[in-house]
Short mmCIF file of C-alpha atoms in Angstrom, two decimals:
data_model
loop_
_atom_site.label_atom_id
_atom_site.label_comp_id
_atom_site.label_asym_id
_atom_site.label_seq_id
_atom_site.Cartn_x
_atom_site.Cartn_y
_atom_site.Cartn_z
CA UNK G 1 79.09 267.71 204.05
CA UNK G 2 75.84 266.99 202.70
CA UNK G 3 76.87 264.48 200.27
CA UNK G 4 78.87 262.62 202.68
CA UNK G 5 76.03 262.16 204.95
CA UNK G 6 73.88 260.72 202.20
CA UNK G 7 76.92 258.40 201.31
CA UNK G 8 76.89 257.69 204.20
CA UNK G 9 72.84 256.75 205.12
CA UNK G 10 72.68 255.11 201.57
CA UNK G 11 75.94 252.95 202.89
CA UNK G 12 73.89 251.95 205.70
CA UNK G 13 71.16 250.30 203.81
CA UNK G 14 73.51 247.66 202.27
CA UNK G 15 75.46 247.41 206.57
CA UNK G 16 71.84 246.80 207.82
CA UNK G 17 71.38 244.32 205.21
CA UNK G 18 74.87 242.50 205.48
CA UNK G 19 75.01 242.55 209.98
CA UNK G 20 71.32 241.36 209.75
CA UNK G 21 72.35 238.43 207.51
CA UNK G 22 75.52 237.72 209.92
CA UNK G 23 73.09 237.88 213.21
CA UNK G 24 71.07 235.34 211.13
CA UNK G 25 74.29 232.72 209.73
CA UNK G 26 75.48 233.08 213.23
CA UNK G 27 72.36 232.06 214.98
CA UNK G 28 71.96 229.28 212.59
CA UNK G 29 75.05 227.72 214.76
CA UNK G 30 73.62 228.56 218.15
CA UNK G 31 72.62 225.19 219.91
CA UNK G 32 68.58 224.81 220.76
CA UNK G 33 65.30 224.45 218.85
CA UNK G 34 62.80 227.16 219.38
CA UNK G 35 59.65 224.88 219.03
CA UNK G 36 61.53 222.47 221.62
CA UNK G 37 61.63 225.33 223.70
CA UNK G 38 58.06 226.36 223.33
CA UNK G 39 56.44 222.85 223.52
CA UNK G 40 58.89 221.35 226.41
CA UNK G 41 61.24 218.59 227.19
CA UNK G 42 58.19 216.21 226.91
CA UNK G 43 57.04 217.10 223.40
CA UNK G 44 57.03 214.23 221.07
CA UNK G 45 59.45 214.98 217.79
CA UNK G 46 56.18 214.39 216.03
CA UNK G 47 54.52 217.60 217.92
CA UNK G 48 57.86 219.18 217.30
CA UNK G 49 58.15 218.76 213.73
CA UNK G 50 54.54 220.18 213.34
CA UNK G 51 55.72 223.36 214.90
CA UNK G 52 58.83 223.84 213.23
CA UNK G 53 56.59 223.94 210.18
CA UNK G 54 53.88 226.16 211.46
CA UNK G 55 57.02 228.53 212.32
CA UNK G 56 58.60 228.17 209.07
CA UNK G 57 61.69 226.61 210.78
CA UNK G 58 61.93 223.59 208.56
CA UNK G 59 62.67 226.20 205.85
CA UNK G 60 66.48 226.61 204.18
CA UNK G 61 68.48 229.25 205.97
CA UNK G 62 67.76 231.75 202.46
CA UNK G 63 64.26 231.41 202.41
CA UNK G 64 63.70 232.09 205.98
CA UNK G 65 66.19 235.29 205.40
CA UNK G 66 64.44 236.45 202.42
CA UNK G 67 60.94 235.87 204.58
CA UNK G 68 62.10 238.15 207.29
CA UNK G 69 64.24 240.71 204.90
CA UNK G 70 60.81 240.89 202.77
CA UNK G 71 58.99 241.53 205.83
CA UNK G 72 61.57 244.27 206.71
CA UNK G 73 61.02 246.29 203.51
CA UNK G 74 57.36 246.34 204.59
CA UNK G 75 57.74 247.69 207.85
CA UNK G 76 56.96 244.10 209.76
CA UNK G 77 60.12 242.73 211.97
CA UNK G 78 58.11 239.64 212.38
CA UNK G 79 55.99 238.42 216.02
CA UNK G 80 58.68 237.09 218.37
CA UNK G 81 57.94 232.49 218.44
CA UNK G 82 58.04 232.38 222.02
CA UNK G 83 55.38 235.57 223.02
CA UNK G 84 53.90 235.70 219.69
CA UNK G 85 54.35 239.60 220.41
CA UNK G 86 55.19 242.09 217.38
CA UNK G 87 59.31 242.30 217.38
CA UNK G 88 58.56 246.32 216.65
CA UNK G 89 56.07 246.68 219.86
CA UNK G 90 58.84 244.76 221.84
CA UNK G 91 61.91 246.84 220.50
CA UNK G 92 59.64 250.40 220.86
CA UNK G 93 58.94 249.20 225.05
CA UNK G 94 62.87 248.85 225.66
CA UNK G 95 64.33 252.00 223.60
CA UNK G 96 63.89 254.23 226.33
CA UNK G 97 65.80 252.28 228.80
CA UNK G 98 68.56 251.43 226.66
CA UNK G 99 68.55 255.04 224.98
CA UNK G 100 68.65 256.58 228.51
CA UNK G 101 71.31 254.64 229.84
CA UNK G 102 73.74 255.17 226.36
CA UNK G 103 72.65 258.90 225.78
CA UNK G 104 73.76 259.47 229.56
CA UNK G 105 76.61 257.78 229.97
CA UNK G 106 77.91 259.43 225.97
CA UNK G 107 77.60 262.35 228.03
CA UNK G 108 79.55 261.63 231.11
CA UNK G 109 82.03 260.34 229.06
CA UNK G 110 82.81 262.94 226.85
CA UNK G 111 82.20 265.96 229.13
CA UNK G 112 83.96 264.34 231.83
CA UNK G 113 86.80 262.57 229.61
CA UNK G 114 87.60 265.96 228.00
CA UNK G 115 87.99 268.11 231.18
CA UNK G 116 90.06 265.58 232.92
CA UNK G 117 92.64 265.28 229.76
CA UNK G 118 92.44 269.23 229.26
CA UNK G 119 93.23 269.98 232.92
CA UNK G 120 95.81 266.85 232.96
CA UNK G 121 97.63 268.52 229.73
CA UNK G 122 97.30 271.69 231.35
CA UNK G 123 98.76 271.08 234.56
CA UNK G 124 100.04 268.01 234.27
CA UNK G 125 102.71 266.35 237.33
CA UNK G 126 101.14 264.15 239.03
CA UNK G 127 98.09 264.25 237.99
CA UNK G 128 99.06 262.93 233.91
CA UNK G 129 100.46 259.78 236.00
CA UNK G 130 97.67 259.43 237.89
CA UNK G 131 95.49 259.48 234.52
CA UNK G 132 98.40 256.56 232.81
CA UNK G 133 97.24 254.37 235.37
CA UNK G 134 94.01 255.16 235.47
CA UNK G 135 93.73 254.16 232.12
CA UNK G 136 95.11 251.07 232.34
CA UNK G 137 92.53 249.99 234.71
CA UNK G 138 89.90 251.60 232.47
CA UNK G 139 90.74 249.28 229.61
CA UNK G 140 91.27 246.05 231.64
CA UNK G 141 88.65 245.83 233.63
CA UNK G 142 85.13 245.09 231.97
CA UNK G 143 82.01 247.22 232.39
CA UNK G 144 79.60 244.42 234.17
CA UNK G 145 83.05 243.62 236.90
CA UNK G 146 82.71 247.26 237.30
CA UNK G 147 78.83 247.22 237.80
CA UNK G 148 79.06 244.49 240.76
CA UNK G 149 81.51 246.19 242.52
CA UNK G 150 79.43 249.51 242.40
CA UNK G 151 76.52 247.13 243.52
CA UNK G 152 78.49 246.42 246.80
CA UNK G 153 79.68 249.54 247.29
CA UNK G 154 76.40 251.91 246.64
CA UNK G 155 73.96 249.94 247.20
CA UNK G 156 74.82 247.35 250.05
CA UNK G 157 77.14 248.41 252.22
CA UNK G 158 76.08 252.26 251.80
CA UNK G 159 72.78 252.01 250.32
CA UNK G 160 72.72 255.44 248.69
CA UNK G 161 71.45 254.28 245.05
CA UNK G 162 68.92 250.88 243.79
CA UNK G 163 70.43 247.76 243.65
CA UNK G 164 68.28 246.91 240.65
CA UNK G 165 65.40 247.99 238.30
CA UNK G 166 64.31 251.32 236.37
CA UNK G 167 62.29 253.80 236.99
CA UNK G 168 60.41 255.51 234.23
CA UNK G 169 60.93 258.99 233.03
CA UNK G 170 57.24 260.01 234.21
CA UNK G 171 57.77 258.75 237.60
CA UNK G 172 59.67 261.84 238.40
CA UNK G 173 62.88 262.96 236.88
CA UNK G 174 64.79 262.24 240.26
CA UNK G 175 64.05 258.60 240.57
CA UNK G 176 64.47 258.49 236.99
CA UNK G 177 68.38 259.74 237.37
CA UNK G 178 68.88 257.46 241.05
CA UNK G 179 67.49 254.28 238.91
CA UNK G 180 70.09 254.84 236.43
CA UNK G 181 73.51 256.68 238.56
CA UNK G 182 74.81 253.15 238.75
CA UNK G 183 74.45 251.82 235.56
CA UNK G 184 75.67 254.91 233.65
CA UNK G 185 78.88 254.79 236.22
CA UNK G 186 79.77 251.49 235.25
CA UNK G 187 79.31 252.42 231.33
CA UNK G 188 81.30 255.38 231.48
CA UNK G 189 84.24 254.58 233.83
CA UNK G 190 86.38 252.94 231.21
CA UNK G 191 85.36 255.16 228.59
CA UNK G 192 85.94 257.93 230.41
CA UNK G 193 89.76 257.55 230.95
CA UNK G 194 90.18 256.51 227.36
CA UNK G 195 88.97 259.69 226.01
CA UNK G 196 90.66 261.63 229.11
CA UNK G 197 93.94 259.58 227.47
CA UNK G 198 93.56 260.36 224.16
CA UNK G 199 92.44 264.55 224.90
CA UNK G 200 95.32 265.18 227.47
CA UNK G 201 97.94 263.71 224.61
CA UNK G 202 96.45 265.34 221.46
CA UNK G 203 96.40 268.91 224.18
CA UNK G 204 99.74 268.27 224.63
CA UNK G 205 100.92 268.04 220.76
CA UNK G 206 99.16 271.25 219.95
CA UNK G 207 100.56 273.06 223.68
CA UNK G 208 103.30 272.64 222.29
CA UNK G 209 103.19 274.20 218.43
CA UNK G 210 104.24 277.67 217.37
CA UNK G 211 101.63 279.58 217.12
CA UNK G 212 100.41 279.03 221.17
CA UNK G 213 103.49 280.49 221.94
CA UNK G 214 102.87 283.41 219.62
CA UNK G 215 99.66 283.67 221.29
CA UNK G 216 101.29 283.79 224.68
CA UNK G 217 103.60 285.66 223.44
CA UNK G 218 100.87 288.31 222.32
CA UNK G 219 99.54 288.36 226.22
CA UNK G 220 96.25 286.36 225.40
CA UNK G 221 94.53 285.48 228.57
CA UNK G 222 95.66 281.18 229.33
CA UNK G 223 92.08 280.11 229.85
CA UNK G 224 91.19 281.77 226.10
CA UNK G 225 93.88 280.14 224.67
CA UNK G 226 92.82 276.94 226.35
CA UNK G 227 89.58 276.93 225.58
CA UNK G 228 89.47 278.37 222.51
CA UNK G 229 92.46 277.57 220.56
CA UNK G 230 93.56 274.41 221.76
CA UNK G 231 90.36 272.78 222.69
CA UNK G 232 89.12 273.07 219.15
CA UNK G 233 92.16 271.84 217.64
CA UNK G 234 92.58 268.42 220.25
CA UNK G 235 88.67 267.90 220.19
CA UNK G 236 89.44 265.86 216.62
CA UNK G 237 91.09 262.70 217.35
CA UNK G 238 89.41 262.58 220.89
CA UNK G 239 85.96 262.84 219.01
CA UNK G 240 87.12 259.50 216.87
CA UNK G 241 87.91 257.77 219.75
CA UNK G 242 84.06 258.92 221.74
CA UNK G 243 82.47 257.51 218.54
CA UNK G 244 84.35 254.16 218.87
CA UNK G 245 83.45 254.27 222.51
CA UNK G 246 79.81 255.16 222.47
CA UNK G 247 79.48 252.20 219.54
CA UNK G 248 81.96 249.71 221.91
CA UNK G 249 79.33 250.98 225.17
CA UNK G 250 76.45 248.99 223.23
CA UNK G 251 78.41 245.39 224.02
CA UNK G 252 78.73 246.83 227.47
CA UNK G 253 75.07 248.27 227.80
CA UNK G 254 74.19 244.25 227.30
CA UNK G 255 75.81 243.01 230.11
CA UNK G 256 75.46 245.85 232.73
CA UNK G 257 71.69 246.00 231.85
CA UNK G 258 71.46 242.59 233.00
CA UNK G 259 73.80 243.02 236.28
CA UNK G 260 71.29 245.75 236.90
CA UNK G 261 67.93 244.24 235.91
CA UNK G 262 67.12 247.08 233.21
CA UNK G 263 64.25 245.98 230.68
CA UNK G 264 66.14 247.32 228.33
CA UNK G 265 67.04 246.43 224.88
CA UNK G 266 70.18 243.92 226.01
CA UNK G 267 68.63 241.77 228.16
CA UNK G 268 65.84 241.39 225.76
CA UNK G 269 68.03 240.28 223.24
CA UNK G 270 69.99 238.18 225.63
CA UNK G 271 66.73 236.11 226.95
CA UNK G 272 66.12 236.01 223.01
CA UNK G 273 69.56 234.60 222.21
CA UNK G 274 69.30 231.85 224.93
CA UNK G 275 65.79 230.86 223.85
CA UNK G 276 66.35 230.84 220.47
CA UNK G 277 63.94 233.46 219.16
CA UNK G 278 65.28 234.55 215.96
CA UNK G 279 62.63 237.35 214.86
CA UNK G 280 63.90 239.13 218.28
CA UNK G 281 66.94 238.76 217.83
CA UNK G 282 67.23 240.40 213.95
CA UNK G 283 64.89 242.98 214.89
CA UNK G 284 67.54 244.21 218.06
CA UNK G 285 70.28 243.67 215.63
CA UNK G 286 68.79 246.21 213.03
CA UNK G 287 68.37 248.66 215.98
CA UNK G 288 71.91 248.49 217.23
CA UNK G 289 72.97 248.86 213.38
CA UNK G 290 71.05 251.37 213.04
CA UNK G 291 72.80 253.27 216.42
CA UNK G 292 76.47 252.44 214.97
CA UNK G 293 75.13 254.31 212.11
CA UNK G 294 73.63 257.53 213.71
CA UNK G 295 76.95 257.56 215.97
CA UNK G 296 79.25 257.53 212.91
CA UNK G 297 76.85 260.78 211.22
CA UNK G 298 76.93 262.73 214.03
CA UNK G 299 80.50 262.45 214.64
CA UNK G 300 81.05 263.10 210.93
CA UNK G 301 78.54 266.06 211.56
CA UNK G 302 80.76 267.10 214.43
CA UNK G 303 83.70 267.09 212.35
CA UNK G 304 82.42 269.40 209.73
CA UNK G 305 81.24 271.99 212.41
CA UNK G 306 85.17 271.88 214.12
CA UNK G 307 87.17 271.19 210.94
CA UNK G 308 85.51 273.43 207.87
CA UNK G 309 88.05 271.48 205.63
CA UNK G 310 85.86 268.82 205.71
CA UNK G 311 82.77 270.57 205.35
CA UNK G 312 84.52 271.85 201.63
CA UNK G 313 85.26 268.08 201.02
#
């Protein structure tokens, strides 16, 4: 287990390398010119031209990567062209908001999905069907379609939770939670019936193999067999399909931080996409590689401490 793990964090080195190089190609192509943006409409090209080279912008594409890769190494992410503000001090005042919202909603979705598929498997009727199309929904609709109509619901018409904003850990652990009921909601909905899908079927498969009916057969209590037999033995493939959820949740953490108006770590990096700021940009990039990362070790953790066959591995 140990091995794999550093495998796996020395793997990551080269994946932060190669997504921060993609984020980079990929904004090459984005439409816009950050000194245009800074100077205005108005600027003369000659103003313009004298800012692109102050910023380094009339650079090739590999020498401004190598710039900001070098910087990297060295513990600098580069000062953001628009603010001038360190990309680190930026990134470090948004983690909390984004980390809140995705450690929260991880957790409604894989307590909540796992009960609902283990009591669907277990009882099953009408409530499996009721789960099928459930699902569907779950898949099809999107998280921020999701997030308005909780808007409307919760916070207009029946005005129980905020509309918008975030409230700060330190200004009291219950507005904390109200500021962000909505927003982890409209994460977790979809994920929730995924994993709910994917527990009730793999519950099912081992329901029915021989040796739970040798435990019934032995008069073991139902809820200990549940709970302790076939829980362990269905948490497996639901636990691969949390980690591709939690990792899919950061796409949807971008958009339902902006229906929401969370200064988080997606709408910073969607006000730096539209305006062009590259160091910002990168720098959130490296961060959200650096979360696919940590997801895939602690489900790999996770799947040493249910499955010692991989822990011999």
């Amino acid at each position: 287990m140990t091995r794999l793990i550093a495998t796996r964090l020395a793997l990551s080195v080269v994946l932060v390398v190669i997504a921060s190089f993609v984020i980079f190609l990929l904004m090459s192509f984005v439409p816009g010119d950050p000194a245009r943006t800074i100077l205005g409409a108005n600027a003369t090209p000659d103003l313009v031209a004298r800012l692109r080279d102050q910023l380094g912008l009339d650079r090739p594409l590999p020498v401004q990567y190598g710039t900001w890769l070098a910087g990297v190494l060295h513990g600098d992410l580069g000062r953001s062209v628009l603010s001038g503000d360190e990309v680190s001090a930026l990134i470090v005042a948004r983690v909390p908001v984004t980390a809140s919202l995705l450690v929260l909603s991880t957790l409604v979705i894989g307590v909540l999905g796992t009960l609902v598929g283990l009591v669907s498997a277990v009882r099953g009727g009408v409530l499996g069907k009721v789960l099928d199309t459930v699902s569907l929904f779950g898949l099809a609709l999107p998280s921020y379609w999701i997030a308005i109509v909780l808007v409307a619901a919760f916070a207009v018409a029946v005005r129980v939770f905020p509309a918008t904003g975030y409230r700060p850990f330190a200004d009291g652990p219950l507005q904390w939670l109200l500021s962000l009921v909505l927003p982890v909601a409209a994460l977790s909905l979809g994920g929730i019936t995924i994993v709910a899908k994917q527990m009730r079927d793999s519950a099912l498969d081992v329901l029915a193999r021989d040796y739970v009916r040798v435990l019934r057969a032995s008069g073991i209590r139902e809820r200990s067999i549940v709970f302790r037999h076939v829980l362990r033995n269905a948490a497996l493939p639901s636990l691969t399909v949390l980690g591709i959820t939690v990792v899919a949740s950061l796409t949807g953490a971008v958009f339902v931080e902006n229906v929401f108006v969370l200064p988080g770590l997606g709408s910073l990096v969607t006000q730096a996409t539209t305006s062009h700021d590259l160091p910002v940009v990168l720098g959130v990039g490296v961060v959200f590689t650096l979360f696919v990362i940590v997801v895939n070790v602690v489900v790999d953790v996770l799947y040493g401490v249910l499955n010692p066959k991989v822990r011999v591995r």
